[in-house]
Coordinates of C-alpha atoms in Angstrom, one line a residue:
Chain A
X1 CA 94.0 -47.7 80.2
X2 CA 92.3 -51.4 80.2
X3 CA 90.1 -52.0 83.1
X4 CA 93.4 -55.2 83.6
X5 CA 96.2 -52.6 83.2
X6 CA 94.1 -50.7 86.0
X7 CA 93.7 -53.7 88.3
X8 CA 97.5 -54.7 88.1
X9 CA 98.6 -50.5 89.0
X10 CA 96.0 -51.0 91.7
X11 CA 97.5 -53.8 92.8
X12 CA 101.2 -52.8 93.1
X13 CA 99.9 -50.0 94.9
X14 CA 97.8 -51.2 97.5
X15 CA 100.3 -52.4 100.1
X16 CA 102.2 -49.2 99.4
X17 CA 99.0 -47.6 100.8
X18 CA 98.3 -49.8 103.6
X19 CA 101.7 -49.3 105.0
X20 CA 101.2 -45.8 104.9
X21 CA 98.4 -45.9 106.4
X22 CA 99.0 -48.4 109.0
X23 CA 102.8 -45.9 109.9
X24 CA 100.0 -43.2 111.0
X25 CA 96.8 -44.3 112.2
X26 CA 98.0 -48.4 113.2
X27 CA 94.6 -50.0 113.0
X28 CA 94.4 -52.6 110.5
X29 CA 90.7 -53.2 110.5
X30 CA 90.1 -49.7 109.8
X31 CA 92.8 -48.9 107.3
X32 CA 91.6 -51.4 105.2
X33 CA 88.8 -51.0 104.7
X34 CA 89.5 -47.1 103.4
X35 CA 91.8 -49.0 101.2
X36 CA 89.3 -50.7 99.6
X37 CA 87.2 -47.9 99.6
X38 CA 90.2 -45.9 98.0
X39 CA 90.6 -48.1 95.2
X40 CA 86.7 -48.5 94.0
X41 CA 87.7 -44.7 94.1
X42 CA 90.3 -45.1 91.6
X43 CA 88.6 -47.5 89.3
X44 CA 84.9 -45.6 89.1
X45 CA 87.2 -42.2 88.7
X46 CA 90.6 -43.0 86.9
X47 CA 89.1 -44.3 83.9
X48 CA 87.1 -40.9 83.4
X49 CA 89.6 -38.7 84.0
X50 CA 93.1 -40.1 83.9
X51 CA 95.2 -41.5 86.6
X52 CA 96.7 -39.0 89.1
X53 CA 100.3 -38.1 88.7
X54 CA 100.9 -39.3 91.8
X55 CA 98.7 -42.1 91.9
X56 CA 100.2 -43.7 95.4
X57 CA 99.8 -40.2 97.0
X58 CA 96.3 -39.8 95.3
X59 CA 94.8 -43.0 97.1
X60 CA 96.9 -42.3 100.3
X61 CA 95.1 -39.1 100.9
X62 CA 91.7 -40.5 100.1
X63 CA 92.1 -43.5 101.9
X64 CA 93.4 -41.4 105.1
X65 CA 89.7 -39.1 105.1
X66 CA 88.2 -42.2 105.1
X67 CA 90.0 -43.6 107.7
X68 CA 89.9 -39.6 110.1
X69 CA 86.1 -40.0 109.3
X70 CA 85.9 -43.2 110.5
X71 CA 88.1 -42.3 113.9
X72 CA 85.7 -39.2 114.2
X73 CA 82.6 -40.7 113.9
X74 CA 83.7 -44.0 116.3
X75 CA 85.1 -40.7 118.8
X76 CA 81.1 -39.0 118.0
X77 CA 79.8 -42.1 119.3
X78 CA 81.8 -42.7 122.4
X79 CA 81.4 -39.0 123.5
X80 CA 77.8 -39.2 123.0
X81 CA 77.8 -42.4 125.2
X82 CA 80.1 -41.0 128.1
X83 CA 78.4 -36.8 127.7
X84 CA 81.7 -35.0 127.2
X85 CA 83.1 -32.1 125.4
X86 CA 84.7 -32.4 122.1
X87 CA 88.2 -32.6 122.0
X88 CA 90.7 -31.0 119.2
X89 CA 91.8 -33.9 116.6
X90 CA 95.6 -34.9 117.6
X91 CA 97.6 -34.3 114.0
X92 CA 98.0 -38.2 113.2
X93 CA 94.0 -37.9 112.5
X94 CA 95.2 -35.1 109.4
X95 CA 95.8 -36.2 106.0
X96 CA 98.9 -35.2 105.0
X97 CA 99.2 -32.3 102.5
X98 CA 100.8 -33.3 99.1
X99 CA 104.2 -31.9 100.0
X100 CA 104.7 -33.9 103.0
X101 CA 108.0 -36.2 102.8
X102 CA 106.7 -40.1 101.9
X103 CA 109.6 -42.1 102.1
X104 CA 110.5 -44.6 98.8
X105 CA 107.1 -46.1 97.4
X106 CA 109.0 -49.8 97.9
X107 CA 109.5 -49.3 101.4
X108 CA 106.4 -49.6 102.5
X109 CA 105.4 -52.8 101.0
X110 CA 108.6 -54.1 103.0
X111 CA 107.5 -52.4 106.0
X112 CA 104.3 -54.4 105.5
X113 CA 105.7 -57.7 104.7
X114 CA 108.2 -57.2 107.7
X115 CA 104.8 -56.7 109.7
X116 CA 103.2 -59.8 108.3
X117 CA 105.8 -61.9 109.2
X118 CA 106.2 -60.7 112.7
X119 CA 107.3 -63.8 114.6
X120 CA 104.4 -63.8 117.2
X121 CA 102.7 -65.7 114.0
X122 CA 103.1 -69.7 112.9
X123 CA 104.2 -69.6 109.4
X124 CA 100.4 -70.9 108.0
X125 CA 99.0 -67.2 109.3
X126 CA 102.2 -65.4 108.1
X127 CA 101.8 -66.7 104.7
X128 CA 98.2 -66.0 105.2
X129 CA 98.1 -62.8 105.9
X130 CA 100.7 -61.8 103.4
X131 CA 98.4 -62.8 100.3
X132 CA 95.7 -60.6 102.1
X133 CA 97.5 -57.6 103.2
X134 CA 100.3 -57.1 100.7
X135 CA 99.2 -59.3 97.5
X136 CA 95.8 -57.9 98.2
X137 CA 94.0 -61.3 97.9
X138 CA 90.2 -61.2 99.3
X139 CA 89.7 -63.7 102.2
X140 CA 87.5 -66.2 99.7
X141 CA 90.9 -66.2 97.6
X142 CA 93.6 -66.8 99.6
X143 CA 91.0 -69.6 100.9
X144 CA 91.0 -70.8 97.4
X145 CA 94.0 -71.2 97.1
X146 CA 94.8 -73.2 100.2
X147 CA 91.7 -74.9 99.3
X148 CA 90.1 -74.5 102.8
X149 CA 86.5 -72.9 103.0
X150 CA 86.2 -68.7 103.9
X151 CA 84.6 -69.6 106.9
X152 CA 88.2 -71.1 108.1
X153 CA 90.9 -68.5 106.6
X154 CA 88.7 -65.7 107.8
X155 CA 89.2 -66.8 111.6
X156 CA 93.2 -67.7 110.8
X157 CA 93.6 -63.7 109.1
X158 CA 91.7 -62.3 112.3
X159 CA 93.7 -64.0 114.9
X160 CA 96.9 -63.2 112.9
X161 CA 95.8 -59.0 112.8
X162 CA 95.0 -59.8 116.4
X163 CA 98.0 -60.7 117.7
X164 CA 100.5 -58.0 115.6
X165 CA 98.1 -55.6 117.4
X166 CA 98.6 -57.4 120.8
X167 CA 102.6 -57.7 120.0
X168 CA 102.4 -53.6 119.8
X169 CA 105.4 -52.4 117.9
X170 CA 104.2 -54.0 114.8
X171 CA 105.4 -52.1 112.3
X172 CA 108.9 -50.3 113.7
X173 CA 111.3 -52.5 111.4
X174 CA 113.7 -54.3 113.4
X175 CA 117.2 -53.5 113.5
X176 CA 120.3 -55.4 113.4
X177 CA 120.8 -59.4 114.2
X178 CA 116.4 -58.9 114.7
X179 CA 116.4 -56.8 111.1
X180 CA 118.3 -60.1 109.0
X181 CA 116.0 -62.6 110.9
X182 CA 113.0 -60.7 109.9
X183 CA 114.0 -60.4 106.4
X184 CA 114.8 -63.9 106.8
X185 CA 111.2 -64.9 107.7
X186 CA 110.2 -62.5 105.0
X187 CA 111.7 -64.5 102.1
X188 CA 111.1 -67.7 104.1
X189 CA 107.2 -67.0 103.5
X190 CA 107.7 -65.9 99.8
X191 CA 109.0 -69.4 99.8
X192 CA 106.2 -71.3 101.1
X193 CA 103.7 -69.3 98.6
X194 CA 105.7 -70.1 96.0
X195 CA 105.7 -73.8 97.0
X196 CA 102.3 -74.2 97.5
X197 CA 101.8 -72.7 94.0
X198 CA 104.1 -74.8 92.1
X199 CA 103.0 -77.9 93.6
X200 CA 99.3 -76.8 93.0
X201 CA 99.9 -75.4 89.6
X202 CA 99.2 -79.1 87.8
X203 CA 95.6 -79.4 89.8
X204 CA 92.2 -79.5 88.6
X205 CA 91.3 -76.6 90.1
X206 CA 92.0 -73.5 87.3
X207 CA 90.1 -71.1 89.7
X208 CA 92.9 -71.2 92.3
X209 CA 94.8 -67.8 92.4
X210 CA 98.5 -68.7 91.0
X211 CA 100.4 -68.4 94.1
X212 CA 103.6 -69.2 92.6
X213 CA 103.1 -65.5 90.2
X214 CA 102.2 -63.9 93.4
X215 CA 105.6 -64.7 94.9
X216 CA 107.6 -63.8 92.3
X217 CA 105.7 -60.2 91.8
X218 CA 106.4 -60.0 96.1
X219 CA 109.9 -61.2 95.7
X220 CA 110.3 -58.6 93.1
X221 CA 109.1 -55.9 94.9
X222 CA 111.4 -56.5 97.7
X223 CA 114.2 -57.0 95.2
X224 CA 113.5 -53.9 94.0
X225 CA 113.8 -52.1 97.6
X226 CA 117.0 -54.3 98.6
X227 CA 118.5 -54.8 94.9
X228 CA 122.0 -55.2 96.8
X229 CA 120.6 -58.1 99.4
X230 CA 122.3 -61.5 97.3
X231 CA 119.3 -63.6 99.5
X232 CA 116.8 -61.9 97.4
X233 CA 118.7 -61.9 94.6
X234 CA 118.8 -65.6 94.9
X235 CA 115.6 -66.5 96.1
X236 CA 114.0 -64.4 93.3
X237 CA 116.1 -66.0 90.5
X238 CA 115.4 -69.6 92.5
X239 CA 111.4 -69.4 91.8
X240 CA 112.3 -68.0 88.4
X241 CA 114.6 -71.1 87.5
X242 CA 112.0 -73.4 89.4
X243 CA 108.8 -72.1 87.6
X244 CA 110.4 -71.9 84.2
X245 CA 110.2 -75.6 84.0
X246 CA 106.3 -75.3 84.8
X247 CA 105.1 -76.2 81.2
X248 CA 107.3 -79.3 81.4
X249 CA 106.9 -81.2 84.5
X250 CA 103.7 -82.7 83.9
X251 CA 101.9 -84.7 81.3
X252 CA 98.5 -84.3 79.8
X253 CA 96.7 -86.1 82.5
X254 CA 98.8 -84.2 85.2
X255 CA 101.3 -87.1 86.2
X256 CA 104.1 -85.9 87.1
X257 CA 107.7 -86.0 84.7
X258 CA 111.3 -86.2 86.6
X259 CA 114.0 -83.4 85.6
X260 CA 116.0 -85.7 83.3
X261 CA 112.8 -86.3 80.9
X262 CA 110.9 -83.4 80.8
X263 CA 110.9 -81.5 76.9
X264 CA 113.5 -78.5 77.4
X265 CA 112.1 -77.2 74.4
X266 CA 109.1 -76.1 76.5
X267 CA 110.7 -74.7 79.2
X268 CA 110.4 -70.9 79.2
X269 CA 114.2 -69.3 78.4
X270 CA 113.2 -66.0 79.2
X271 CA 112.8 -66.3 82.9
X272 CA 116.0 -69.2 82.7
X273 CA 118.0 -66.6 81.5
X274 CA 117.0 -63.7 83.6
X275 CA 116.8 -66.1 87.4
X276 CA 120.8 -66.7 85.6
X277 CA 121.9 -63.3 85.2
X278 CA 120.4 -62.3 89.1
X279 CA 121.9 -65.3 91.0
X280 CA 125.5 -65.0 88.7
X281 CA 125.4 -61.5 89.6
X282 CA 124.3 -62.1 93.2
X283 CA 127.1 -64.2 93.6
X284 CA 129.7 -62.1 92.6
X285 CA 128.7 -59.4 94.6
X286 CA 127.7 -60.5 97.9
X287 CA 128.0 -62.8 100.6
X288 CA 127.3 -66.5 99.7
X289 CA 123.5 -67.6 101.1
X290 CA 121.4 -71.1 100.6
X291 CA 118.8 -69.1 98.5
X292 CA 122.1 -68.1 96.3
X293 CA 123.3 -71.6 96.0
X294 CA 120.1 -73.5 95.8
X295 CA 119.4 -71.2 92.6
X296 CA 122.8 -71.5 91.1
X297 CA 122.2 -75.1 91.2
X298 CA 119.0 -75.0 89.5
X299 CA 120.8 -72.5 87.4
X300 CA 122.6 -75.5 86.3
X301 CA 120.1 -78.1 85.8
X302 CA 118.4 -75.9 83.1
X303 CA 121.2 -74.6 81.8
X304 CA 121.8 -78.2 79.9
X305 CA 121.2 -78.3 76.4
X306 CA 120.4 -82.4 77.1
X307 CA 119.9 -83.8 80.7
X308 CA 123.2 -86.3 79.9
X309 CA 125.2 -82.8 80.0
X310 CA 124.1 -82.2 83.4
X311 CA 127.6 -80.8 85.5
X312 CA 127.1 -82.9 88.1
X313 CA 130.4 -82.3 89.5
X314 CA 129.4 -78.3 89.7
X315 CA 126.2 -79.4 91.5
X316 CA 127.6 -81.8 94.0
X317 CA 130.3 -78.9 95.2
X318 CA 127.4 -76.7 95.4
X319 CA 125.3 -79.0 97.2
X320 CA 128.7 -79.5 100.0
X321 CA 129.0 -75.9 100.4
X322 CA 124.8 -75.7 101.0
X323 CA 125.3 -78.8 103.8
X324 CA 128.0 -76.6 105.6
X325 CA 126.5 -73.1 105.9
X326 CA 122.3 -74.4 105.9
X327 CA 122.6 -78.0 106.8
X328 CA 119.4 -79.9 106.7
X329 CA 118.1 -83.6 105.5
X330 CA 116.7 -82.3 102.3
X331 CA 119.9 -80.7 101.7
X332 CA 122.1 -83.9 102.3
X333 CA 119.1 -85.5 100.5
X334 CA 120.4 -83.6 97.6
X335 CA 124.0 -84.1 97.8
X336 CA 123.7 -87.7 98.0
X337 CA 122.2 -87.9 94.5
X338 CA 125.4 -85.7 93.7
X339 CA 127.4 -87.8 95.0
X340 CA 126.0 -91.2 93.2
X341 CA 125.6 -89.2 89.7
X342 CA 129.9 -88.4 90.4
X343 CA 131.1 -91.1 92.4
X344 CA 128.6 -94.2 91.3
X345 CA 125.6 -94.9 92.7
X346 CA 127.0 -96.8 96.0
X347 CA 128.6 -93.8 97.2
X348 CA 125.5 -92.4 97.1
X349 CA 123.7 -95.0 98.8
X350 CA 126.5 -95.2 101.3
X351 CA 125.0 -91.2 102.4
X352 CA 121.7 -92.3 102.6
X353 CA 122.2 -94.6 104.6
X354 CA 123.8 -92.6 107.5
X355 CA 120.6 -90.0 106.5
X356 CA 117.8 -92.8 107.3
X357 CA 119.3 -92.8 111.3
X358 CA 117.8 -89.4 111.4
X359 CA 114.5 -90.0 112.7
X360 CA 113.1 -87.1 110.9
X361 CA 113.8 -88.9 107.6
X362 CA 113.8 -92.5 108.4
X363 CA 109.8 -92.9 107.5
X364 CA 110.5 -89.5 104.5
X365 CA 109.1 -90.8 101.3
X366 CA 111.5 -89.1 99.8
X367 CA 114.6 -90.8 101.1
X368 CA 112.9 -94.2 100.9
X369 CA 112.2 -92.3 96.6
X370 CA 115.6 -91.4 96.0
X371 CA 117.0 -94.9 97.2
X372 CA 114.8 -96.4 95.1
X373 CA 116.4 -94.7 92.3
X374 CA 119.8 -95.3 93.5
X375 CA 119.4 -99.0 93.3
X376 CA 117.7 -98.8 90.3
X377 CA 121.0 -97.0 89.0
X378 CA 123.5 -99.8 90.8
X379 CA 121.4 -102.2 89.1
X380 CA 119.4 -103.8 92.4
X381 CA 116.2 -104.0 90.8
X382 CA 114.2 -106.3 93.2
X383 CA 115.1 -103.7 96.3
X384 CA 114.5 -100.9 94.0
X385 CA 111.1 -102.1 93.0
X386 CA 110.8 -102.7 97.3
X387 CA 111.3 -98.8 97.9
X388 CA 109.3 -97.4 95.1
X389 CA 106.2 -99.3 96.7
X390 CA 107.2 -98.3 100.3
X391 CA 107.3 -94.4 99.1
X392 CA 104.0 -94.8 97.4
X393 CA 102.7 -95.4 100.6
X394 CA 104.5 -92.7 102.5
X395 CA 104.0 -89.8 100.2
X396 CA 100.9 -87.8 101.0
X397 CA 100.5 -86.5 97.4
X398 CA 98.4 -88.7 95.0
X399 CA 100.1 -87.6 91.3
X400 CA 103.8 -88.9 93.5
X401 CA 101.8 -92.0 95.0
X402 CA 100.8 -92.5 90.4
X403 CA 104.6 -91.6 89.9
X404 CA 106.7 -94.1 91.9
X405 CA 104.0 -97.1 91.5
X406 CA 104.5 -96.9 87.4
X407 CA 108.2 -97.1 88.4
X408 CA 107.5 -99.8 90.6
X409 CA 105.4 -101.3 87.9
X410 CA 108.5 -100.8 85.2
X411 CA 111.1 -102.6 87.1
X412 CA 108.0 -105.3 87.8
X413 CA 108.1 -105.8 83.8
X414 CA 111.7 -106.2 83.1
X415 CA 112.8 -107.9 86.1
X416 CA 113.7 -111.4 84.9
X417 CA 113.6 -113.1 88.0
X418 CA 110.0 -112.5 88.5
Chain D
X1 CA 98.2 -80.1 105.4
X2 CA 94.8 -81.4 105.9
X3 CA 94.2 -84.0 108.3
X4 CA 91.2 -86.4 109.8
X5 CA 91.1 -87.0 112.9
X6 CA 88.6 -89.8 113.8
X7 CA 88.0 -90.1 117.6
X8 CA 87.2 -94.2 118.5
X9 CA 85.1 -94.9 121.3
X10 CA 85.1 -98.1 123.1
X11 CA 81.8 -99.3 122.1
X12 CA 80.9 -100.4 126.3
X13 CA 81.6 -96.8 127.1
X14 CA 78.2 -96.0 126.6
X15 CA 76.8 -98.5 129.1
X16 CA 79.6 -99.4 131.3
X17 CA 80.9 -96.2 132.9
X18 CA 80.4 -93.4 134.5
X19 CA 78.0 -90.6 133.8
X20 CA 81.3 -88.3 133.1
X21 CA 83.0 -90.4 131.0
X22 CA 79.9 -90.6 128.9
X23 CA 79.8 -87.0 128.5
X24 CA 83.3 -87.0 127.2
X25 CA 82.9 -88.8 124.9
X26 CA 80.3 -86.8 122.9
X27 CA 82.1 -83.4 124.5
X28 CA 84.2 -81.7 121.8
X29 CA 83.2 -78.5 122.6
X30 CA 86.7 -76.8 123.9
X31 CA 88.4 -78.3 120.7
X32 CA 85.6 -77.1 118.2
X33 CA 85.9 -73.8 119.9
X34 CA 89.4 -73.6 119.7
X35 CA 90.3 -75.1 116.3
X36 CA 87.3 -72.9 115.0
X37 CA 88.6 -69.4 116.3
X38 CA 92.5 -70.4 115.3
X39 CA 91.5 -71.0 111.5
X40 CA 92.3 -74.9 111.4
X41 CA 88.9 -76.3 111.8
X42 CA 87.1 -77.3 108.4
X43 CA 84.5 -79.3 109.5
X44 CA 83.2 -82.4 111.1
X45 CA 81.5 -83.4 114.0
X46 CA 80.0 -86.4 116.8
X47 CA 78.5 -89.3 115.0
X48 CA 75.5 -90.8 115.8
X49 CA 75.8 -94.2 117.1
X50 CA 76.5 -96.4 114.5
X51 CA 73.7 -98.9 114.3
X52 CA 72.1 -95.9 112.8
X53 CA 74.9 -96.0 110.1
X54 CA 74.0 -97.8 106.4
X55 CA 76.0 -99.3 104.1
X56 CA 75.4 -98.1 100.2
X57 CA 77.7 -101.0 98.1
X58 CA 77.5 -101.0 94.1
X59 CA 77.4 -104.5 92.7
X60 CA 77.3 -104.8 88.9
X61 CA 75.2 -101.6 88.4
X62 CA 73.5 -102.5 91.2
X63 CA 73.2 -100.4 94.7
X64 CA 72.3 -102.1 97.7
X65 CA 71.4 -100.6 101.1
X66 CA 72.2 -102.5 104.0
X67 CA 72.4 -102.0 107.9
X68 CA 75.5 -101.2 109.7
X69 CA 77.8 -101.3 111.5
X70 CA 80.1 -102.2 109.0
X71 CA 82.7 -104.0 111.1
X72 CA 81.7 -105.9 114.1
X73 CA 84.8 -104.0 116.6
X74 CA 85.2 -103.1 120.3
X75 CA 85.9 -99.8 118.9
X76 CA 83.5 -97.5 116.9
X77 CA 84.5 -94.2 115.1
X78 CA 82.5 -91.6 117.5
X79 CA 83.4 -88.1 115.9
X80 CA 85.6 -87.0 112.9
X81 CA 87.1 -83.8 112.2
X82 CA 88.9 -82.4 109.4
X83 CA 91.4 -80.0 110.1
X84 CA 94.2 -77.9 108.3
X85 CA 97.2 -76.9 109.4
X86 CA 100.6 -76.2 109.8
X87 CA 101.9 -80.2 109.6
X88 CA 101.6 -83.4 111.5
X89 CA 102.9 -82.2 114.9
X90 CA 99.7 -79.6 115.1
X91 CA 97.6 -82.2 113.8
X92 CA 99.0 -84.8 117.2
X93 CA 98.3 -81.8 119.2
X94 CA 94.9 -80.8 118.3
X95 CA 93.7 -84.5 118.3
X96 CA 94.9 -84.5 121.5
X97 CA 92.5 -82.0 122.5
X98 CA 89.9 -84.2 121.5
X99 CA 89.0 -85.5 124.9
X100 CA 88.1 -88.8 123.6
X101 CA 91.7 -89.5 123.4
X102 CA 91.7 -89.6 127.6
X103 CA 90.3 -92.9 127.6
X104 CA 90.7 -94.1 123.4
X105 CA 92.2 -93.3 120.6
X106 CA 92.2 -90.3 118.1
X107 CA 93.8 -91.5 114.4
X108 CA 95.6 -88.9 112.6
X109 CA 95.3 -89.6 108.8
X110 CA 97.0 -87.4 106.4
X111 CA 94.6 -86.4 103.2
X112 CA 96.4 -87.1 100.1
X113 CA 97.3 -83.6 98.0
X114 CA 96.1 -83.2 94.1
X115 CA 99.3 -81.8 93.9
X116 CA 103.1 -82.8 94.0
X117 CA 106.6 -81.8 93.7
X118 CA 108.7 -83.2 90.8
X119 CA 110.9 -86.4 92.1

């Protein structure tokens, strides 16, 4: 086995580990730090003589002795200091013997996502300590990749173990209305890594971990322990739609290429095909969810041969039914570009209008964006020039800011009246 | 999201008012504190006062070195922090914090992102 083939078993099995760990002794500190002394374990002893038949169990047991040593000495200590007897060792502090029951390796890398995105936490530590505990990121990593120094993700992934351990009941898995808004949260943070990832994936810095791979390995692992929940069906197949495009969406120098003119020779039709067959089966099997649709509608963008073929009627339905059951401005946002590639590009403009009273999108560079397109479309090219400089200044991303001043630039050059 | 927050100080502070006030100025303590131990502080800190300041300009392959400050304004930048987190609300609130912003003003600029989503 290659020393990588070793590191990626490792990895699918630590959060398996921790969660078992953390179900019987419930310190985090402490249990993982015998998982990483588990796994240096595994790779100084695997590759001499052969990885255990039960590897999960194998680094469960010697991660648990660490842990009762650890317990027994801190116990040694504290009796020392206060003079009394020694007491018996309750049996949590026992590793278990290799017939015990473990319950379905998946389920405790749920368990320990469920735990990381325990709503006492703001979404920036959930998704924080997500990539620590269950992607099994180092604290310098996950730093990397949000591009803050150690010294302020360390603090951020201390207060976040902090207050699951203050909360108590951290890792009993909620039932009920609590269970799908957990699971909810859950996916909602997959999300966000994913997000960050593909947006970062263009940078200049190549020693970023790929966050948008992590997520789909998470997303797949909870897939694999829910494969009848159509939400993770969806969301799984809508990062595998989304990242398929990755090769395409940006030039050599990194600026950035719209849908309709990226090369769809270079988009990868493996993971097109398989993020197709999970949201068309998802959608046929169970109840209808925004991850579901949003992916089905990405299902479509890729799925024409030329952008031209684009079913935009498909797409606008789908966008209607997304405003109804997960209404938001993005989502309207959406639905108005529908609408203007169906209707004309007034209708379309005629929705965005009504969107700019919303005070949460009036100063959005992406409204201000997408009417500058419209107009372009209906032909308005002095207002359309107007809005792609007014965006410019609104977006907080520089390759957007390059982006909608060459199309400012563009309508500058073929605008006759100027 | 990353975002400065530069803390202005009426430049008469200094001289005109109380001893109190004065400290206040210079008195990030509580926010350092805070936005250290919640993971959201990066960096930063009080500024000197700003005829201390220089200005570095390149002119045709030339550097020059000149005095500051480098606007003549009632207002001088007195502390900037750089802070990351969850998006521009947080950002309004920590700045808040800053007790500069009794008395002045703390500007909450966005730092641009290397990165960005296809339009």
């Amino acid at each position: 086995m290659s020393a990588e083939d070793l590191g990626r078993l490792l990895r699918g099995l630590a959060p398996q580990v921790l969660g078992a760990l953390l179900r019987r002794y419930h310190d985090f500190d402490s249990c993982e730090d015998a998982l990483q002394e588990a796994m240096l374990a595994a790779t100084i002893q695997w590759p001499v003589d052969g990885v255990p038949d039960n590897a999960r169990a194998w680094l469960v047991t010697v991660a648990s002795r660490r842990v009762i040593d650890q317990i027994r000495s801190e116990r040694a200590r504290r009796d020392r200091e206060t003079s009394s007897a020694s007491r018996e060792l309750p049996d949590a502090l026992v590793a278990p013997g290799p017939d015990e029951r473990v319950p379905r390796d998946h389920d405790d890398t749920l368990t320990l996502l469920f735990m990381c995105c325990h709503p006492a936490l703001t979404p920036a530590s959930q998704v924080a300590l997500t990539l620590r505990a269950v992607g099994g990121l180092t604290t310098a990593e996950v730093a990397g990749a949000f591009l803050v120094p150690e010294a302020t993700m360390g603090p951020r992934i201390s207060r976040a173990k902090q207050r699951i351990r203050a909360a108590g009941t951290a890792l009993s898995t909620p039932e009920g209305p609590a269970y799908v808004e957990r699971l909810g949260a859950v996916l909602h943070v997959l999300y966000l890594i994913f997000n960050e990832g593909y947006t970062a994936s263009s940078g200049p810095d190549l020693q970023r971990p790929d966050l948008a791979t992590e997520a789909v390995r998470l997303t797949r692992a909870i897939h694999r322990s829910l494969p009848d929940d159509g939400e993770v069906a969806g969301l799984l197949a809508l990062m595998l739609l989304t990242d398929a495009r990755r090769a395409a969406r940006t030039d050599a120098e990194g600026g950035l290429i719209p849908l309709a003119e990226q090369d769809r020779t270079r988009w990868d039709s493996d993971m097109v095909q398989e993020g197709a067959r999970l949201v068309t089966d998802a959608m046929l099997r169970s109840p209808l969810g925004p991850y579901q649709l949003q992916a089905a509608i990405a299902s479509l963008h890729v799925q024409a041969p030329r952008a031209a073929d684009t079913d935009w009627p498909q797409i606008r339905f789908l966008y209607q039914v997304l405003c109804r059951i997960a209404p938001s401005p993005m989502a309207t946002l959406n639905h108005a570009i529908a609408v203007a590639m169906t209707d004309g590009p007034d209708a379309g403009l005629a929705m965005l209008s009504a969107l700019a009273a919303d005070d949460r999108m009036a100063r959005h560079h992406r409204l201000t964006a997408t009417r500058a397109h419209l107009l372009e479309l209906a032909g308005d090219t002095a207002a359309a020039r107007e809005d792609y400089l007014l965006a410019s200044r609104l977006t907080t991303s520089l390759p957007e800011q390059r982006y909608l001043r060459t199309r400012a630039d563009r309508l500058t050059e073929t605008d006759p009246t100027s | 999201m990353k975002f400065l927050l530069n803390a202005y100080a009426a430049s008469a502070v200094t001289v005109a008012r109380s001893e109190a006030e004065r400290d206040a100025v210079v008195d990030h303590a509580d926010f350092v504190a805070a936005a250290r131990e919640s993971g959201e502080l990066i960096g930063g800190g009080v500024l000197a006062d700003s005829s201390t300041g220089v200005l570095v300009r390149a002119r045709e392959g030339r550097t020059t070195v000149a005095d500051g400050p480098h606007l003549d304004s009632p207002v001088r930048l007195a502390a900037c922090y750089l802070v990351d987190c969850e998006d521009r609300d947080r950002a309004v609130g920590l700045a808040a914090t800053v007790l500069a912003a009794h008395y002045d003003a703390v500007e909450v600029r966005p730092v641009m992102l290397a990165a960005g989503m296809e339009m």
